[in-house]
PDB file of C-alpha atoms in Angstrom:
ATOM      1  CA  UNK A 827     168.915 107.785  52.221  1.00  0.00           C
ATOM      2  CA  UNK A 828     173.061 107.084  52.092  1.00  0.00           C
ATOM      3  CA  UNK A 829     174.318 107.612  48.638  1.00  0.00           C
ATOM      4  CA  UNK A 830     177.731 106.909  47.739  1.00  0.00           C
ATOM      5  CA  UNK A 831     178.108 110.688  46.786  1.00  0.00           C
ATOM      6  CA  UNK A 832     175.380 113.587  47.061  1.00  0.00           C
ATOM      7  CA  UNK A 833     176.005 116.806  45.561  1.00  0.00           C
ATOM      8  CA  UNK A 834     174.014 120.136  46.352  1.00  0.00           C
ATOM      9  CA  UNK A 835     170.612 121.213  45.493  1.00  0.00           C
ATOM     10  CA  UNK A 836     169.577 117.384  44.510  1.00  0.00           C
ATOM     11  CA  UNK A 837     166.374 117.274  44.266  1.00  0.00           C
ATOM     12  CA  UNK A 838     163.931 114.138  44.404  1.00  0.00           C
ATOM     13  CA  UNK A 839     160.115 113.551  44.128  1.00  0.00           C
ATOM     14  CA  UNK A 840     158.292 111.945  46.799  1.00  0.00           C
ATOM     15  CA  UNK A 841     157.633 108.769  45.228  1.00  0.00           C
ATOM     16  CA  UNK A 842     160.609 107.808  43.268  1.00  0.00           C
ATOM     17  CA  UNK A 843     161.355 104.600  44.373  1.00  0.00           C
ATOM     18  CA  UNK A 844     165.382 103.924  45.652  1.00  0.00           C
ATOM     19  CA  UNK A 845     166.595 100.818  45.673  1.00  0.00           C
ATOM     20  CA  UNK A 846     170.311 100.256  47.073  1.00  0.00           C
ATOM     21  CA  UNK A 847     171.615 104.307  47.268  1.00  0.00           C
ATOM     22  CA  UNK A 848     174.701 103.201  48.853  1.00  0.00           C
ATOM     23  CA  UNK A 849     175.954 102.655  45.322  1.00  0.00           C
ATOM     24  CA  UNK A 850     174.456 105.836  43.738  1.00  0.00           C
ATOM     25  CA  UNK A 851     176.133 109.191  43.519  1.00  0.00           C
ATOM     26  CA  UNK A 852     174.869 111.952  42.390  1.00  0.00           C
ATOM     27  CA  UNK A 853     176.411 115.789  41.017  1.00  0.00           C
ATOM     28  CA  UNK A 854     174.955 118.887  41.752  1.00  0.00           C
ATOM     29  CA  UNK A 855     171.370 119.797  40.582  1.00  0.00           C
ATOM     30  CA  UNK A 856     170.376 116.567  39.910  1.00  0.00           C
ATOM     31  CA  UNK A 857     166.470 116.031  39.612  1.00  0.00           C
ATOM     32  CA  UNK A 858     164.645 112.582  40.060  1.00  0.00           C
ATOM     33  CA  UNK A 859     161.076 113.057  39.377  1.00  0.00           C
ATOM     34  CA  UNK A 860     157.942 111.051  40.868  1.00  0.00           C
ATOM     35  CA  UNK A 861     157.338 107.415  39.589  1.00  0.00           C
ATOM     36  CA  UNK A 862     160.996 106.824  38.847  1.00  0.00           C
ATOM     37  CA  UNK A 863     162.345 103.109  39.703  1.00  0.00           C
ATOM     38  CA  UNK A 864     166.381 103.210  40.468  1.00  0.00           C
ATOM     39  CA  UNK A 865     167.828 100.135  41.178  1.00  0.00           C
ATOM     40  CA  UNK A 866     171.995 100.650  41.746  1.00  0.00           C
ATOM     41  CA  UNK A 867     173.200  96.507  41.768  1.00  0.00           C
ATOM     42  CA  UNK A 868     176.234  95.738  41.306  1.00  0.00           C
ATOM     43  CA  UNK A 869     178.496  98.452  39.410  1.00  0.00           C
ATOM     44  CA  UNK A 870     176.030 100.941  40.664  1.00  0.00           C
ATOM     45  CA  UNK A 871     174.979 104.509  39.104  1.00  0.00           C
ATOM     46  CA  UNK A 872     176.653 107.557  38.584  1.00  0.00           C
ATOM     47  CA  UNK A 873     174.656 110.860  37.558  1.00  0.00           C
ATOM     48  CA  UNK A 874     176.885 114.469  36.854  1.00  0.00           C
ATOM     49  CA  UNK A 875     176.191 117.620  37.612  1.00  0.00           C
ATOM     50  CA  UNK A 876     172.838 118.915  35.965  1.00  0.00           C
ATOM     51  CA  UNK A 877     171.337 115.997  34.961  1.00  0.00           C
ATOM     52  CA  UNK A 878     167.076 114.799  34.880  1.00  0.00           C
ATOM     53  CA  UNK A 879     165.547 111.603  35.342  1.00  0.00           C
ATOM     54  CA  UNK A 880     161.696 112.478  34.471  1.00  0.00           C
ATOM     55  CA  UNK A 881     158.700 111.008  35.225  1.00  0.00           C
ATOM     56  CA  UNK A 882     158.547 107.229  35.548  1.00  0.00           C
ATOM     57  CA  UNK A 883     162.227 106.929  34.295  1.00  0.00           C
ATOM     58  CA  UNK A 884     163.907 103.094  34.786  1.00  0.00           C
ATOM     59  CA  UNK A 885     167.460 102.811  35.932  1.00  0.00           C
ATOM     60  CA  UNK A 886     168.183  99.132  36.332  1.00  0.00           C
ATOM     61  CA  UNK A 887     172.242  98.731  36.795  1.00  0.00           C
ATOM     62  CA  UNK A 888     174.438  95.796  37.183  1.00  0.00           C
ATOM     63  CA  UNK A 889     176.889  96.842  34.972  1.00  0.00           C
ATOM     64  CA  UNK A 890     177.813 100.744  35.567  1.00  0.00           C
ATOM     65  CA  UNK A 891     174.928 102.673  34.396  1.00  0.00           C
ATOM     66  CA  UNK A 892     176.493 106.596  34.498  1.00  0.00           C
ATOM     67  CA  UNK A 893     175.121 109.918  33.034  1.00  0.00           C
ATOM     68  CA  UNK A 894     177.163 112.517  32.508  1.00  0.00           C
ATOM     69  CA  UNK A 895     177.009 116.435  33.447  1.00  0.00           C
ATOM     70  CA  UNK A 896     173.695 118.158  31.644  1.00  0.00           C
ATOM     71  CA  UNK A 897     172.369 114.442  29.793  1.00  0.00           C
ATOM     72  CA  UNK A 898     168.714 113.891  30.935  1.00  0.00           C
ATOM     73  CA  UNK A 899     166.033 111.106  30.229  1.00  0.00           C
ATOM     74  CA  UNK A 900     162.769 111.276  29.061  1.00  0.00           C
ATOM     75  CA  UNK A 901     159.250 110.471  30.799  1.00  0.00           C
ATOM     76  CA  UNK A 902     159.133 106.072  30.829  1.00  0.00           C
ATOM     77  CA  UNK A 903     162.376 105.521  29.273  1.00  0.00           C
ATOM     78  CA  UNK A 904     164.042 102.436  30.385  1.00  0.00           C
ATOM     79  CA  UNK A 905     168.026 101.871  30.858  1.00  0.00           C
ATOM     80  CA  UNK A 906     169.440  98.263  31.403  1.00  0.00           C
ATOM     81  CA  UNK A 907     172.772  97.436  32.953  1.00  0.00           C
ATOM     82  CA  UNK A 908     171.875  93.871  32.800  1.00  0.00           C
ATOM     83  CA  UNK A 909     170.236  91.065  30.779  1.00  0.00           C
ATOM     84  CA  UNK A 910     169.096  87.505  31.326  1.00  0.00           C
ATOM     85  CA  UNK A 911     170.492  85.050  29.196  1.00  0.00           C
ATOM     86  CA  UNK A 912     167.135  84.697  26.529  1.00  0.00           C
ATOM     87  CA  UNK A 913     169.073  81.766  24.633  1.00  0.00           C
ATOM     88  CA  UNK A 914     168.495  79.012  27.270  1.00  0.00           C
ATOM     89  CA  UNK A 915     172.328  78.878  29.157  1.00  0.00           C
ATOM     90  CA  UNK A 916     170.342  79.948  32.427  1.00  0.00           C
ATOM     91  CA  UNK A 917     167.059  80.136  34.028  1.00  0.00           C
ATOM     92  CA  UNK A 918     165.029  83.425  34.137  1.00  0.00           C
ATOM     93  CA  UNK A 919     163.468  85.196  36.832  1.00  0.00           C
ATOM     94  CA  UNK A 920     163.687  84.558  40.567  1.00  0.00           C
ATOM     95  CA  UNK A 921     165.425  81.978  40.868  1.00  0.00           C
ATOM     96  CA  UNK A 922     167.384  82.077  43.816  1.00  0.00           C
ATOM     97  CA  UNK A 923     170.778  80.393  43.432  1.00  0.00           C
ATOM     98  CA  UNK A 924     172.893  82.485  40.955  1.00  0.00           C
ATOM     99  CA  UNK A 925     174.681  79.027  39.096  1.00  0.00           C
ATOM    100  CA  UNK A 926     171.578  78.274  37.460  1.00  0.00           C
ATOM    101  CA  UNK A 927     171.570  81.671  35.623  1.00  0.00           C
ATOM    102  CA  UNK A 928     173.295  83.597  33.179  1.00  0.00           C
ATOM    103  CA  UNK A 929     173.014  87.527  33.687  1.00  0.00           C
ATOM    104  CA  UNK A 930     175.209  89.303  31.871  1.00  0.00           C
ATOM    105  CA  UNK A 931     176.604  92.829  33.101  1.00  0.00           C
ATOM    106  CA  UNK A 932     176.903  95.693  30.751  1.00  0.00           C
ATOM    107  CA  UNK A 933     177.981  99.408  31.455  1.00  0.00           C
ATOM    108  CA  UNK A 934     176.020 101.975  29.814  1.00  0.00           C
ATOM    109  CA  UNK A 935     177.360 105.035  29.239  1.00  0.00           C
ATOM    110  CA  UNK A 936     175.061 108.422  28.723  1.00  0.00           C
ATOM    111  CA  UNK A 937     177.318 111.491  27.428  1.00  0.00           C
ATOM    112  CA  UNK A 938     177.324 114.893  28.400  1.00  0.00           C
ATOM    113  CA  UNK A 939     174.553 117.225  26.679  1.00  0.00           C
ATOM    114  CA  UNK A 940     173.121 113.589  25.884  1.00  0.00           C
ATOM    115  CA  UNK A 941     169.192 113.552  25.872  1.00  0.00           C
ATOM    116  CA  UNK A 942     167.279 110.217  25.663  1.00  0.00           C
ATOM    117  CA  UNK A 943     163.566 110.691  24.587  1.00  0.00           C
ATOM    118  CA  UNK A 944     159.803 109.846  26.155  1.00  0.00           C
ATOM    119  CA  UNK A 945     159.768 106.157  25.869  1.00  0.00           C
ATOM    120  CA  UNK A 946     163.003 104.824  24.811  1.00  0.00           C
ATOM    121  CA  UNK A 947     164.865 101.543  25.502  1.00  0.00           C
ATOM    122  CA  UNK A 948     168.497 101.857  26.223  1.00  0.00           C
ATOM    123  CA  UNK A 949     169.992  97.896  26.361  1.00  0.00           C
ATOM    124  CA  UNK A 950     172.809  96.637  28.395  1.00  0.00           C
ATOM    125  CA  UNK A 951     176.461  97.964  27.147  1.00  0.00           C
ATOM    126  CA  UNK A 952     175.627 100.745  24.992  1.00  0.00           C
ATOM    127  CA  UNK A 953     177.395 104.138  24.902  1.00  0.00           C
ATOM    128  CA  UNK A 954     175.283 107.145  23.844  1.00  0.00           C
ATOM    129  CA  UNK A 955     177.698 109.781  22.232  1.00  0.00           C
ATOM    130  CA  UNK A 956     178.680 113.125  23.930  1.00  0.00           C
ATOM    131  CA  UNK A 957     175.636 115.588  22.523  1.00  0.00           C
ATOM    132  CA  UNK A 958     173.683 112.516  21.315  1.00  0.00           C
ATOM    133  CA  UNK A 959     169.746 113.060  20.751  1.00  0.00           C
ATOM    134  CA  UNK A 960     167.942 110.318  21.069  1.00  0.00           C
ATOM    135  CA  UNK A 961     164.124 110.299  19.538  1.00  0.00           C
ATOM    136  CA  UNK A 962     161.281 109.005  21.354  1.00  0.00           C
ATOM    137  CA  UNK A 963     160.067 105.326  21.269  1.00  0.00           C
ATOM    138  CA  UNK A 964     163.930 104.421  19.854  1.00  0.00           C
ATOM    139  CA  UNK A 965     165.422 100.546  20.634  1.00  0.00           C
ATOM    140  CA  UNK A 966     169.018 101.635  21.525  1.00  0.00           C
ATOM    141  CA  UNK A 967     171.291  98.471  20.973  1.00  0.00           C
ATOM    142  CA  UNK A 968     174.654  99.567  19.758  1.00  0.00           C
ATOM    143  CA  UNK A 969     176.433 102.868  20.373  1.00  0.00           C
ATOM    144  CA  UNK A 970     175.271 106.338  19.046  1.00  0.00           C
ATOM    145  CA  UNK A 971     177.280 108.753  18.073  1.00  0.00           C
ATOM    146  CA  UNK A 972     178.884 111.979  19.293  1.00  0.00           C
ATOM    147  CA  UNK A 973     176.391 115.256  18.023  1.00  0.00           C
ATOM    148  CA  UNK A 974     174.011 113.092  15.991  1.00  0.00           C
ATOM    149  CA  UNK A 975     170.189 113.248  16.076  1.00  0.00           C
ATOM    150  CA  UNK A 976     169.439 109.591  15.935  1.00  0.00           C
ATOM    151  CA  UNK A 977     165.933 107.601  16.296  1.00  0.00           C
ATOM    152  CA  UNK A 978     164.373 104.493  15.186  1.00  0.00           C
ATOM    153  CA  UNK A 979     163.608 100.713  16.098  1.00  0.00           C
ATOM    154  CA  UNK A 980     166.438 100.145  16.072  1.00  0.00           C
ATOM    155  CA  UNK A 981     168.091 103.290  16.660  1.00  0.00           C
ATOM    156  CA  UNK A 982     170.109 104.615  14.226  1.00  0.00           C
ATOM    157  CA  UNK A 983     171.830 108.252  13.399  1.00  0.00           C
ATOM    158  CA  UNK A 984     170.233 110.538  11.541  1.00  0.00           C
ATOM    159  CA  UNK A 985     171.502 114.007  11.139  1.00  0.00           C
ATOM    160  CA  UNK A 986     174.049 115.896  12.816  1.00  0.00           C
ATOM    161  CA  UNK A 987     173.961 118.732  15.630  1.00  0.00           C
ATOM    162  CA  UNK A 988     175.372 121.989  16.558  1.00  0.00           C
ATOM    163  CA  UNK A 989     178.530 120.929  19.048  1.00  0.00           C
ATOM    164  CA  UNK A 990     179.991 124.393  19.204  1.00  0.00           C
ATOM    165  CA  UNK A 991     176.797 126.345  19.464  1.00  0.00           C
ATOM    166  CA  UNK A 992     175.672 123.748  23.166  1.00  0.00           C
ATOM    167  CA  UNK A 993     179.368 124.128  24.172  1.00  0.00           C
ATOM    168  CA  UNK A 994     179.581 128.216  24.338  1.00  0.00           C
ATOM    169  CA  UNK A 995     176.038 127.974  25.930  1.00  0.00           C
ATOM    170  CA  UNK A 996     177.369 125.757  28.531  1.00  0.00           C
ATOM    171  CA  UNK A 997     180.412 128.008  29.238  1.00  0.00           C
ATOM    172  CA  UNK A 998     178.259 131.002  29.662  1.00  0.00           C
ATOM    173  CA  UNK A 999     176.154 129.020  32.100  1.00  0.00           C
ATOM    174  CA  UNK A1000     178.583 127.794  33.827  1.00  0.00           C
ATOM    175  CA  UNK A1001     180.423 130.771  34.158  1.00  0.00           C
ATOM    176  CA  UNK A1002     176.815 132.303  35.581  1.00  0.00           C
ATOM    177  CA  UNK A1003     175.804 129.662  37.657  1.00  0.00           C
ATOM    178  CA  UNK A1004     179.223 129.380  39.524  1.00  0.00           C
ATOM    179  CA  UNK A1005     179.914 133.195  39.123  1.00  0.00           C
TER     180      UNK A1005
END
């Protein structure tokens, strides 16, 4: 495949389906597990360094869709760039000349040490906060904030978490892993 950008030791599974990788890049140590779906219109995707998509993830862009360095995604979550207009300004589904529809593009914006549950929905133009947890089965459709434990349908915070204590781990890896 022809990404935009591959970094090293990128790993991914045998049947994770591709769609458009020409608009993908992708940091180092990247993982994309089996039964994933990516599918980079328009804006395209970017993942950082360190980052998981597992099992049966969704990445549907249109908008940017971009994860940043160590954020990861649980088994059959779903992220969406993009939306049909549900209100009745535009048809829905294939229909093959764009004037008669109304998508509308949305980035979506996953922050480092971000970590989105089994199961979750993450809706067009939402911006998950640096060291954001997100619970499984959660309906994300506003932004989260930064070191927050949030869950819910709809998502909401919580409680908050530990920046300083992920941040010295990650310098000590980092400082490891790059030696």
């Amino acid at each position: 495949m022809n990404f935009r950008y591959i970094g090293k030791n990128v790993k991914i599974f045998d049947t994770a389906k591709i769609i458009q990788p020409e608009n993908i890049s992708l940091g180092d140590e990247v993982m994309i597990a089996d039964f994933c779906f990516i599918y980079a219109v328009g804006e395209g995707i970017e993942i950082g360094n360190f980052c998981h998509i597992t099992e049966h993830g969704i990445i549907q862009a249109g908008g940017l869709v971009k994860m940043e360095d160590f954020s990861a995604i649980g088994p059959r979550t779903t992220i969406l760039a993009a939306t049909d207009d549900y209100e009745g300004n535009g048809f829905i589904g294939h229909v093959v000349l764009n004037k008669y529809r109304n998508t509308q593009f949305k980035d979506v914006i996953i922050g480092k040490h971000a970590h989105i549950g089994m199961g979750c929905i993450i809706m067009p133009g939402v911006h998950i906060g640096e060291g954001c947890s997100i619970g499984a089965g959660s309906l994300v459709t506003k932004d989260m904030p930064e070191w927050t434990i949030c869950y819910g349908h709809p998502c909401k915070p919580i409680k908050s978490k530990p920046k300083e204590k992920i941040l010295q781990m990650e310098k000590e890896f980092l400082k490891e892993y790059y030696g």
